[in-house]
Amino acid sequence: MDLSAAPFSWQQQQWRQMLGQFRADRLAHATLVWGESGLGKTEFVSSFSALMLCQQRAAERACGSCKSCLLVKNNSHPDLQLLAPEAGSKEIKIDQVRAVTGFVNRTSHAGGAKIAIIDQAHRLNNNSANALLKTLEEPTNHTYLFLITDLPGRLKPTIRSRCQRLQFTAPTSEICREWLLERLQADVVDSVVPAASNRPLLALELAASGAVASRQEFIAALTDLSRARVPVQTPVNLAKKIGESAAIEYLLWISSILIKTILTAPAPSAAEDSSLDLCAVFSAAVISSRDLAMALLRYQQELATARKQLMSAANPNPQLIMESLLWRWSELCRQSLDCDGMALSNGIE
């Protein structure tokens, strides 16, 4: 992603807020940048950091050509440090945070701001979080920390309380479509916008990876499981093929559509055609709409817990997690729906 493109069209309000604070010398020592994935939070922070370090800051963006901007582009600016989980690790470790502590306590090479960006800040482990807390409690002049996260609830409350918060939310479908139509064919945009829940960068990623077709295949298998036409192992095997984390995202997506359909009865759009058959299955529920929606909401909570487990550093077993989730789905359907063939067992014959 070209960092010079940020701020994106859906980030203008946040950019004006941060720019005004920086120019007035009122920018917080630490900022928690949070919101769902696929909204360009990291790109925003990287672009804003380049502006803060730029030697020609008269404009509203970094010039891109001064010595400082060239160093930023080459990831070699001595006053800018990026922290993220190391390759092969799910955690940000204490030695990494100690390096940041040493960085913020040094004198600026350029005589201006020093900036540390902590990407995926929710991956700080207990020791590294405590080490970072000490840095937050004793800020140095002209030093700025940006903590970027999709899951702010996983950060220690003591860390959150010491940060200014900058939230990003998904734009409208119109804004998302307009941005994507400059990069993708219209028929592809129609597929990826709902799949990404209006998150533009995630939509772009889905289009590049062919994930929309994978999602349709998984939802089709889930529909067959809901009708008790296939055993649990069928979608479990498919989840292993496409990735259990992706499968959980698909389950969250389809359960949200089902809840909306059950409570408000809107017809899914043509772009959501992979959900049409499953919505038809759930229209045959033998329990009240309220009870069915509540059952799906409880299931979403299980999905959220499973997603956290997969992201943890405890080396969970993805296949066992997926088997449990899909068995629970089949049980929810068995207890709630009136489908032909429901007498078929769940594959444990």
XYZ file of N, CA and C in Angstrom, residues 18-33 45 48-53 57 78-83 100-101 103-106 108 111-119 132 135-136 138-148 162-164:
189
model
N -5.957 15.429 14.213
C -4.565 15.232 14.620
C -3.678 16.378 14.137
N -3.926 16.835 12.925
C -3.114 17.917 12.370
C -3.288 19.196 13.187
N -4.541 19.485 13.570
C -4.797 20.671 14.375
C -4.098 20.597 15.720
N -4.135 19.437 16.344
C -3.474 19.275 17.638
C -1.959 19.393 17.502
N -1.409 18.822 16.442
C 0.050 18.870 16.260
C 0.529 20.293 16.012
N -0.189 21.014 15.166
C 0.227 22.384 14.861
C 0.082 23.307 16.069
N -0.873 22.986 16.938
C -1.073 23.801 18.147
C -0.216 23.307 19.305
N 0.644 22.331 19.044
C 1.497 21.741 20.075
C 0.663 21.152 21.220
N -0.462 20.535 20.846
C -1.345 19.912 21.830
C -1.534 18.419 21.566
N -0.682 17.841 20.739
C -0.809 16.422 20.438
C -0.394 15.592 21.647
N -1.213 14.606 21.973
C -0.955 13.788 23.163
C 0.353 13.017 23.030
N 0.971 12.761 24.174
C 2.198 11.966 24.207
C 1.946 10.557 23.676
N 0.763 10.006 23.954
C 0.429 8.650 23.499
C -0.983 8.648 22.932
N -1.148 8.041 21.774
C -2.455 7.966 21.122
C -2.792 6.516 20.820
N -3.967 6.097 21.243
C -4.461 4.757 20.945
C -5.318 4.845 19.690
N -4.828 4.267 18.611
C -5.508 4.301 17.317
C -6.231 2.974 17.158
N -1.323 6.242 10.429
C -0.294 6.619 11.404
C 1.057 6.798 10.717
N 0.960 10.081 8.865
C 0.978 11.230 9.772
C 2.358 11.377 10.423
N 3.000 10.267 10.726
C 4.347 10.321 11.289
C 5.316 10.956 10.306
N 5.152 10.624 9.028
C 6.006 11.235 8.000
C 5.812 12.743 7.973
N 4.555 13.194 8.118
C 4.293 14.630 8.158
C 4.953 15.281 9.370
N 4.866 14.626 10.529
C 5.457 15.179 11.749
C 6.964 15.357 11.618
N 7.611 14.467 10.860
C 9.071 14.510 10.709
C 9.516 15.301 9.489
N 6.794 21.295 6.462
C 5.476 20.947 6.968
C 4.408 22.004 6.691
N 16.142 7.903 11.864
C 16.588 7.583 13.233
C 15.614 8.020 14.322
N 14.659 8.891 13.989
C 13.696 9.363 14.984
C 12.327 8.704 14.832
N 12.279 7.619 14.088
C 11.026 6.886 13.903
C 11.293 5.399 14.124
N 10.538 4.790 15.031
C 10.730 3.378 15.325
C 9.392 2.657 15.251
N 9.371 1.524 14.556
C 8.172 0.701 14.414
C 8.340 -0.575 15.207
N 7.324 -0.898 15.993
C 7.341 -2.091 16.829
C 6.134 -2.949 16.479
N 12.326 0.329 22.709
C 11.558 1.561 22.538
C 11.846 2.524 23.680
N 11.938 1.988 24.896
C 12.251 2.828 26.051
C 13.586 3.542 25.857
N 14.945 4.185 23.027
C 14.753 5.107 21.900
C 14.142 6.433 22.373
N 13.078 6.366 23.197
C 12.393 7.594 23.602
C 13.228 8.421 24.567
N 14.167 7.794 25.228
C 15.010 8.531 26.174
C 16.227 9.168 25.520
N 16.451 8.840 24.252
C 17.568 9.457 23.527
C 17.197 10.851 23.041
N 16.716 13.519 20.133
C 16.335 13.444 18.724
C 17.512 13.764 17.820
N 16.553 16.950 15.990
C 16.174 18.066 16.836
C 14.682 18.311 16.913
N 13.893 17.357 16.442
C 12.441 17.510 16.462
C 11.767 16.377 17.208
N 10.688 15.874 16.628
C 9.907 14.824 17.280
C 10.596 13.471 17.181
N 10.345 12.629 18.176
C 10.694 11.216 18.132
C 9.380 10.438 18.189
N 9.221 9.467 17.306
C 7.938 8.772 17.167
C 8.145 7.266 17.230
N 7.388 6.612 18.082
C 7.381 5.144 18.149
C 5.977 4.656 17.797
N 5.900 3.759 16.840
C 4.614 3.185 16.405
C 4.570 1.733 16.861
N 3.576 1.395 17.652
C 3.407 0.019 18.124
C 2.208 -0.574 17.401
N 2.471 -1.353 16.371
C 1.403 -1.975 15.582
C 0.962 -3.270 16.264
N 5.962 -1.123 28.968
C 5.462 0.029 28.210
C 4.774 1.024 29.136
N 6.984 3.611 30.475
C 7.299 4.644 29.482
C 6.163 5.642 29.366
N 4.924 5.151 29.405
C 3.763 6.033 29.309
C 3.639 6.930 30.535
N 6.092 8.176 32.249
C 7.185 9.144 32.324
C 7.537 9.658 30.925
N 6.616 10.397 30.311
C 6.853 10.860 28.937
C 7.997 11.865 28.856
N 8.712 11.829 27.758
C 9.770 12.810 27.506
C 9.264 13.815 26.477
N 9.860 15.002 26.470
C 9.404 16.065 25.578
C 9.546 15.674 24.108
N 8.533 16.049 23.341
C 8.526 15.854 21.888
C 8.674 14.381 21.487
N 8.181 13.507 22.351
C 8.166 12.079 22.042
C 6.710 11.635 21.926
N 6.411 10.890 20.883
C 5.026 10.515 20.615
C 4.937 9.013 20.358
N 3.992 8.378 21.036
C 3.751 6.947 20.851
C 2.377 6.753 20.230
N 2.313 5.920 19.198
C 1.045 5.552 18.575
C 0.837 4.047 18.765
N -0.200 3.680 19.472
C -0.544 2.273 19.685
C -1.709 1.937 18.765
N -1.496 1.032 17.831
C -2.512 0.682 16.833
C -3.080 -0.689 17.166
N -3.982 6.005 29.719
C -2.908 6.977 29.531
C -2.762 7.413 28.072
N -3.711 7.014 27.256
C -3.656 7.353 25.836
C -4.863 8.189 25.407
N -4.601 9.144 24.548
C -5.698 9.777 23.827
C -6.229 8.750 22.828
